[in-house]
């Protein structure tokens, strides 16, 4: 196995991005396209080759740590610049570069009319580099570095249209929440250094069972999870993701669906040996995932902006992955990570075709009946909807059912969370079919379309088609009671994993088919069967609807409880405390000295007589003193 | 030679010194203040000479000569200052020369 | 070749040369740039030749002056001070280049004052003797007095006076403490000396150590500054010309910290241990206070000024933790902060080219007209907020690791500073660069070739440190271990954390001691 391949895959996107960024003028479009898409596509081929090489190795040899230089030696701690190449990182590499290449290709057409074409591809290339660094890092320090750089890339891309204040605000929010996650992970790293003296994955996992007290390992895992929650938009650190839709659609597809937001899941799976020592933290992870998946699904039901529907659905689906990871079903979590990458990217890209075709329209209220005009988008979106809803046979069906089945087998907590997950699956089907029907089915909006929805060309249609095929058939690599390529492939990293039992699979199968049918049915009944029914029902449940539209009011609470008080404190310090106390302290000292000086000045009245008198008085007293001393 | 007792020298000296001191503290005319300072210096001379005679040692007399030289130098400077101030202000009243007031 | 002495004297000689009446501006410029360049070259050569594993002073120049009074000329470098010398020489070189490109009125005087300032700072960082330390500590005020009072902006008169007097309020007790140290040490060891390395290990009683440390700490606290002794900072930073503010923030601020780690902590370990919690808490307050102030500051200068208060708080935390990792992190952070704040002020200067005044809220959207500046500004802003992957992150991370090891809650609370740093830097960047464009002439602001000349060395250094911090940190381990060891003993740390042996009451220098690193002295011909 050739570790250099991993370094090349890592370095190419950075090289491409740097070249694009440093070019003195706006380069010709063809050059930007080559330097943008080329490194990622090449990266995918090299990753695939690496994968093939790994297949040839025996299971034990599939873990390689490749060090290049000693980054720092401080106190007793040594940290190297090193990559860890194992089944988990290679799987992530394939997903990142694979789905990435398709999205990059799509972007060459989607962003065609944008003035900042070069900047887009430079920033996207930087993102891919950072994400690869994150998954390939061999120690916690470079994990954190990759983590932060990915946050930076996300900030840049969310704020791509930086002249628009909403995009600027969304970017800031994403960055700040990311920093909170970074800080939590850094504190976790402190604990590891102080207790174990190392940050290398291999050494940490080896030393942890004996070296970390129960309290310490719970603390580390919870802190790492805070980071994961921030990055993967889990409650309560989820508020940035819907706002992140301000970025261009390909950004939403790549970063906020397929890759960056899954970093949290990757983290839990990567550090699972620590989570296995921390049952409380694992339960916390699972519960957080469940709460998130449910809350987000309910919010998605009422969203009107198509991208926001998809954003909230992403939050919800990642909740499933997090829940699975919390319950110990790492293989299931990674499986869903992969299938979700396929169908979520598919959904974003095909909705992107709609948005592109309607010259920027994103509201469901102004859509309808597009199936007639944008057939490819209709079919692709439909496939995506089927997959995400978990219709039997699709990729999402296999992965989601495996998560639920694993939950069923995971004790009392697992069973309770199974109920949550199953219910949410029904809600998922409902809102996704709502999206599909309101966009493509039924009557066109009153007045028809001002712009004739224009078709898209091959750089946009081919990736969509590929993703559609993957979303449909990609799930067959892991079939219950059949074979499990993913779990087997990941075994060197995650250890032997118990496969859900027959009962779990059976119950889940029945339940999932039932809830999907109900959810899709209700959606059909409201949105398709009778065109007027939607508006008639819209008036009901207004208060609940508003609560859901406001996302359960997390944002105002944060603003009032955290942001505004801090701002007020800062204003108070700047406006009153500093001038009154700090500078006042100095002014007080000055007045004291000045007052003393003025008092003393009274003796200097300028008259010779006074001075003479004082001299005489002084001499007399000294003389008396001297006489008194001498005569004693 | 009948000696004048030392005490008489000292009494004369103290008396002249007191007169001179009073003069410095009370007079307002700088010239008269200088005169009074001279008086004080010369009273010290008298005391010095008296002691020289008493201890039969010429050191006191020599020191009196030194004091006289210093007094002369000091008077020159003092008179120069008074003349310079007089030229500027036409006042000979130390109470009015208070521009060095703090 | 008495290299260290030459490094100190060359800028001074150049300053005096410029003081000769009749020096023309081109001559002055040439002399200044040559002197600074030569000084920088000499410092670089010392850096390369430094023994990275040695704990003691190297390249020592020592000449006895009045041996009965213990007065001597003693200068040298070690793994800590070499980086401060390099930072000083480098920043001043860039400052002089920037001055040469946009010369102020009475340029010759300005250059002379800058060179004198450089000499005094170099002398301070190289001082091996308390008297020399004090002389340069006071001496550096003279050129800065002129620089601010004559070439400064609005409010320069009161600002200068506040700055000078406040600093001296601190340094007078330090003078008393220096003298007292020598006398008290003489009572203990029988030898009268001001030499710093000889005073390390003198077993002062706890009371003596505490009082003597107190005498020094006020001076350091004011110079640093540590909250609440920072009153001179906003006015001085506001009134001084931009280049001088940059130098103040980048280099002069390190003087106080350096005093702590060179003189305060090693010589008076019991005193330092007694003051550790107080200073650490004040540093923490400074971090939060400075960050909040920076967030709400209306002008760019004030933002950078208060953010310095916060960054220096981290460095103080690192030193007062008496931990080798934290100490190494602190030394690294001294260099990092110098680089980043200098780059930040360059950016502020560039923005001032196209705006009237400094107010953040009155400008916006500069990125659309000046994309290259926006990119560089982003890099500098990210380094300032210590994003993981930047040079500043390395320093902060290891400072807090060391603090966490001994005072968990201090480290956790200090991370609030990290969050606030992101908040205020993002506010600065986004308000000025993003959103619709207004209030600024972006074309005037965009980077020109000359701007790259000043920015590139700073950015290159920041990148090099981010990729290979071992380069700097490696040489700091032995001297930091040596500096904190007595304090670790005083704070009763577990012995496996103490790396350098503490020899109490070392006898006179004639005999090299076992366990104490021999000085690598350069004998003058």
mmCIF file with all atom_site columns, C-alpha atoms in Angstrom, chain B:
data_model
loop_
_atom_site.group_PDB
_atom_site.id
_atom_site.type_symbol
_atom_site.label_atom_id
_atom_site.label_alt_id
_atom_site.label_comp_id
_atom_site.label_asym_id
_atom_site.label_entity_id
_atom_site.label_seq_id
_atom_site.pdbx_PDB_ins_code
_atom_site.Cartn_x
_atom_site.Cartn_y
_atom_site.Cartn_z
_atom_site.occupancy
_atom_site.B_iso_or_equiv
_atom_site.pdbx_formal_charge
_atom_site.auth_seq_id
_atom_site.auth_comp_id
_atom_site.auth_asym_id
_atom_site.auth_atom_id
_atom_site.pdbx_PDB_model_num
ATOM 1   C CA . UNK B 1 1   ? 48.283 95.289  78.603 1.00 0.00 ? 1   UNK B CA 1
ATOM 2   C CA . UNK B 1 2   ? 44.939 94.976  80.355 1.00 0.00 ? 2   UNK B CA 1
ATOM 3   C CA . UNK B 1 3   ? 42.682 92.561  78.486 1.00 0.00 ? 3   UNK B CA 1
ATOM 4   C CA . UNK B 1 4   ? 39.190 93.329  77.640 1.00 0.00 ? 4   UNK B CA 1
ATOM 5   C CA . UNK B 1 5   ? 37.287 90.278  78.908 1.00 0.00 ? 5   UNK B CA 1
ATOM 6   C CA . UNK B 1 6   ? 36.042 87.957  76.208 1.00 0.00 ? 6   UNK B CA 1
ATOM 7   C CA . UNK B 1 7   ? 32.435 88.288  77.277 1.00 0.00 ? 7   UNK B CA 1
ATOM 8   C CA . UNK B 1 8   ? 32.395 91.925  76.203 1.00 0.00 ? 8   UNK B CA 1
ATOM 9   C CA . UNK B 1 9   ? 33.471 90.980  72.696 1.00 0.00 ? 9   UNK B CA 1
ATOM 10  C CA . UNK B 1 10  ? 30.746 88.360  72.546 1.00 0.00 ? 10  UNK B CA 1
ATOM 11  C CA . UNK B 1 11  ? 28.063 90.615  73.907 1.00 0.00 ? 11  UNK B CA 1
ATOM 12  C CA . UNK B 1 12  ? 28.961 93.250  71.347 1.00 0.00 ? 12  UNK B CA 1
ATOM 13  C CA . UNK B 1 13  ? 28.929 90.591  68.660 1.00 0.00 ? 13  UNK B CA 1
ATOM 14  C CA . UNK B 1 14  ? 25.563 89.197  69.629 1.00 0.00 ? 14  UNK B CA 1
ATOM 15  C CA . UNK B 1 15  ? 24.111 92.642  69.927 1.00 0.00 ? 15  UNK B CA 1
ATOM 16  C CA . UNK B 1 16  ? 25.293 93.710  66.524 1.00 0.00 ? 16  UNK B CA 1
ATOM 17  C CA . UNK B 1 17  ? 24.139 90.372  65.092 1.00 0.00 ? 17  UNK B CA 1
ATOM 18  C CA . UNK B 1 18  ? 20.667 90.836  66.544 1.00 0.00 ? 18  UNK B CA 1
ATOM 19  C CA . UNK B 1 19  ? 20.465 94.368  65.168 1.00 0.00 ? 19  UNK B CA 1
ATOM 20  C CA . UNK B 1 20  ? 21.531 93.137  61.792 1.00 0.00 ? 20  UNK B CA 1
ATOM 21  C CA . UNK B 1 21  ? 19.025 90.282  61.848 1.00 0.00 ? 21  UNK B CA 1
ATOM 22  C CA . UNK B 1 22  ? 16.229 92.600  62.783 1.00 0.00 ? 22  UNK B CA 1
ATOM 23  C CA . UNK B 1 23  ? 17.255 94.837  59.969 1.00 0.00 ? 23  UNK B CA 1
ATOM 24  C CA . UNK B 1 24  ? 17.162 92.033  57.417 1.00 0.00 ? 24  UNK B CA 1
ATOM 25  C CA . UNK B 1 25  ? 13.802 90.843  58.540 1.00 0.00 ? 25  UNK B CA 1
ATOM 26  C CA . UNK B 1 26  ? 12.143 94.212  58.904 1.00 0.00 ? 26  UNK B CA 1
ATOM 27  C CA . UNK B 1 27  ? 13.567 96.584  56.321 1.00 0.00 ? 27  UNK B CA 1
ATOM 28  C CA . UNK B 1 28  ? 12.054 96.745  52.909 1.00 0.00 ? 28  UNK B CA 1
ATOM 29  C CA . UNK B 1 29  ? 14.718 98.607  51.069 1.00 0.00 ? 29  UNK B CA 1
ATOM 30  C CA . UNK B 1 30  ? 17.185 96.145  49.572 1.00 0.00 ? 30  UNK B CA 1
ATOM 31  C CA . UNK B 1 31  ? 20.089 98.494  50.120 1.00 0.00 ? 31  UNK B CA 1
ATOM 32  C CA . UNK B 1 32  ? 19.350 98.700  53.765 1.00 0.00 ? 32  UNK B CA 1
ATOM 33  C CA . UNK B 1 33  ? 18.929 94.914  53.909 1.00 0.00 ? 33  UNK B CA 1
ATOM 34  C CA . UNK B 1 34  ? 22.389 94.576  52.455 1.00 0.00 ? 34  UNK B CA 1
ATOM 35  C CA . UNK B 1 35  ? 23.671 96.990  55.068 1.00 0.00 ? 35  UNK B CA 1
ATOM 36  C CA . UNK B 1 36  ? 22.128 94.847  57.743 1.00 0.00 ? 36  UNK B CA 1
ATOM 37  C CA . UNK B 1 37  ? 23.702 91.726  56.271 1.00 0.00 ? 37  UNK B CA 1
ATOM 38  C CA . UNK B 1 38  ? 27.068 93.534  56.432 1.00 0.00 ? 38  UNK B CA 1
ATOM 39  C CA . UNK B 1 39  ? 26.404 94.290  60.055 1.00 0.00 ? 39  UNK B CA 1
ATOM 40  C CA . UNK B 1 40  ? 25.775 90.593  60.732 1.00 0.00 ? 40  UNK B CA 1
ATOM 41  C CA . UNK B 1 41  ? 28.950 89.605  58.968 1.00 0.00 ? 41  UNK B CA 1
ATOM 42  C CA . UNK B 1 42  ? 31.018 92.120  60.868 1.00 0.00 ? 42  UNK B CA 1
ATOM 43  C CA . UNK B 1 43  ? 29.541 91.057  64.139 1.00 0.00 ? 43  UNK B CA 1
ATOM 44  C CA . UNK B 1 44  ? 30.798 87.589  63.345 1.00 0.00 ? 44  UNK B CA 1
ATOM 45  C CA . UNK B 1 45  ? 34.221 89.148  62.686 1.00 0.00 ? 45  UNK B CA 1
ATOM 46  C CA . UNK B 1 46  ? 34.223 90.733  66.101 1.00 0.00 ? 46  UNK B CA 1
ATOM 47  C CA . UNK B 1 47  ? 33.457 87.404  67.684 1.00 0.00 ? 47  UNK B CA 1
ATOM 48  C CA . UNK B 1 48  ? 36.232 85.767  65.695 1.00 0.00 ? 48  UNK B CA 1
ATOM 49  C CA . UNK B 1 49  ? 38.801 88.381  66.731 1.00 0.00 ? 49  UNK B CA 1
ATOM 50  C CA . UNK B 1 50  ? 37.707 88.131  70.320 1.00 0.00 ? 50  UNK B CA 1
ATOM 51  C CA . UNK B 1 51  ? 38.217 84.424  70.376 1.00 0.00 ? 51  UNK B CA 1
ATOM 52  C CA . UNK B 1 52  ? 41.541 84.767  68.602 1.00 0.00 ? 52  UNK B CA 1
ATOM 53  C CA . UNK B 1 53  ? 42.736 87.037  71.352 1.00 0.00 ? 53  UNK B CA 1
ATOM 54  C CA . UNK B 1 54  ? 41.335 84.777  74.040 1.00 0.00 ? 54  UNK B CA 1
ATOM 55  C CA . UNK B 1 55  ? 43.024 81.617  72.790 1.00 0.00 ? 55  UNK B CA 1
ATOM 56  C CA . UNK B 1 56  ? 46.105 83.516  71.710 1.00 0.00 ? 56  UNK B CA 1
ATOM 57  C CA . UNK B 1 57  ? 45.767 82.084  68.225 1.00 0.00 ? 57  UNK B CA 1
ATOM 58  C CA . UNK B 1 58  ? 45.861 84.084  65.018 1.00 0.00 ? 58  UNK B CA 1
ATOM 59  C CA . UNK B 1 59  ? 43.519 81.662  63.156 1.00 0.00 ? 59  UNK B CA 1
ATOM 60  C CA . UNK B 1 60  ? 40.506 83.712  64.120 1.00 0.00 ? 60  UNK B CA 1
ATOM 61  C CA . UNK B 1 61  ? 42.015 86.898  62.742 1.00 0.00 ? 61  UNK B CA 1
ATOM 62  C CA . UNK B 1 62  ? 42.899 85.248  59.496 1.00 0.00 ? 62  UNK B CA 1
ATOM 63  C CA . UNK B 1 63  ? 39.408 83.876  59.199 1.00 0.00 ? 63  UNK B CA 1
ATOM 64  C CA . UNK B 1 64  ? 38.025 87.347  59.851 1.00 0.00 ? 64  UNK B CA 1
ATOM 65  C CA . UNK B 1 65  ? 40.006 88.585  56.874 1.00 0.00 ? 65  UNK B CA 1
ATOM 66  C CA . UNK B 1 66  ? 38.492 85.800  54.763 1.00 0.00 ? 66  UNK B CA 1
ATOM 67  C CA . UNK B 1 67  ? 35.029 86.766  55.894 1.00 0.00 ? 67  UNK B CA 1
ATOM 68  C CA . UNK B 1 68  ? 35.721 90.367  54.975 1.00 0.00 ? 68  UNK B CA 1
ATOM 69  C CA . UNK B 1 69  ? 36.717 89.305  51.485 1.00 0.00 ? 69  UNK B CA 1
ATOM 70  C CA . UNK B 1 70  ? 33.599 87.209  51.075 1.00 0.00 ? 70  UNK B CA 1
ATOM 71  C CA . UNK B 1 71  ? 31.469 90.049  52.400 1.00 0.00 ? 71  UNK B CA 1
ATOM 72  C CA . UNK B 1 72  ? 32.958 92.407  49.893 1.00 0.00 ? 72  UNK B CA 1
ATOM 73  C CA . UNK B 1 73  ? 32.311 90.016  47.023 1.00 0.00 ? 73  UNK B CA 1
ATOM 74  C CA . UNK B 1 74  ? 28.793 89.412  48.160 1.00 0.00 ? 74  UNK B CA 1
ATOM 75  C CA . UNK B 1 75  ? 28.065 93.121  48.439 1.00 0.00 ? 75  UNK B CA 1
ATOM 76  C CA . UNK B 1 76  ? 29.273 93.696  44.917 1.00 0.00 ? 76  UNK B CA 1
ATOM 77  C CA . UNK B 1 77  ? 26.902 91.083  43.549 1.00 0.00 ? 77  UNK B CA 1
ATOM 78  C CA . UNK B 1 78  ? 24.053 92.200  45.754 1.00 0.00 ? 78  UNK B CA 1
ATOM 79  C CA . UNK B 1 79  ? 24.448 95.845  44.710 1.00 0.00 ? 79  UNK B CA 1
ATOM 80  C CA . UNK B 1 80  ? 24.664 94.764  41.109 1.00 0.00 ? 80  UNK B CA 1
ATOM 81  C CA . UNK B 1 81  ? 21.391 92.879  41.435 1.00 0.00 ? 81  UNK B CA 1
ATOM 82  C CA . UNK B 1 82  ? 19.724 95.823  43.164 1.00 0.00 ? 82  UNK B CA 1
ATOM 83  C CA . UNK B 1 83  ? 20.866 98.234  40.451 1.00 0.00 ? 83  UNK B CA 1
ATOM 84  C CA . UNK B 1 84  ? 19.642 95.811  37.728 1.00 0.00 ? 84  UNK B CA 1
ATOM 85  C CA . UNK B 1 85  ? 16.251 95.465  39.362 1.00 0.00 ? 85  UNK B CA 1
ATOM 86  C CA . UNK B 1 86  ? 16.049 99.205  39.963 1.00 0.00 ? 86  UNK B CA 1
ATOM 87  C CA . UNK B 1 87  ? 16.713 99.837  36.293 1.00 0.00 ? 87  UNK B CA 1
ATOM 88  C CA . UNK B 1 88  ? 13.833 97.524  35.372 1.00 0.00 ? 88  UNK B CA 1
ATOM 89  C CA . UNK B 1 89  ? 11.298 98.544  37.890 1.00 0.00 ? 89  UNK B CA 1
ATOM 90  C CA . UNK B 1 90  ? 12.223 101.689 39.741 1.00 0.00 ? 90  UNK B CA 1
ATOM 91  C CA . UNK B 1 91  ? 11.095 100.104 42.961 1.00 0.00 ? 91  UNK B CA 1
ATOM 92  C CA . UNK B 1 92  ? 13.266 99.566  45.935 1.00 0.00 ? 92  UNK B CA 1
ATOM 93  C CA . UNK B 1 93  ? 10.842 97.509  47.891 1.00 0.00 ? 93  UNK B CA 1
ATOM 94  C CA . UNK B 1 94  ? 11.482 93.805  48.307 1.00 0.00 ? 94  UNK B CA 1
ATOM 95  C CA . UNK B 1 95  ? 7.828  93.187  48.895 1.00 0.00 ? 95  UNK B CA 1
ATOM 96  C CA . UNK B 1 96  ? 7.251  94.078  45.302 1.00 0.00 ? 96  UNK B CA 1
ATOM 97  C CA . UNK B 1 97  ? 9.967  91.790  43.964 1.00 0.00 ? 97  UNK B CA 1
ATOM 98  C CA . UNK B 1 98  ? 7.944  88.593  44.196 1.00 0.00 ? 98  UNK B CA 1
ATOM 99  C CA . UNK B 1 99  ? 7.878  87.230  40.680 1.00 0.00 ? 99  UNK B CA 1
ATOM 100 C CA . UNK B 1 100 ? 9.483  84.038  41.963 1.00 0.00 ? 100 UNK B CA 1
ATOM 101 C CA . UNK B 1 101 ? 6.286  83.356  43.847 1.00 0.00 ? 101 UNK B CA 1
ATOM 102 C CA . UNK B 1 102 ? 5.483  79.639  43.559 1.00 0.00 ? 102 UNK B CA 1
#
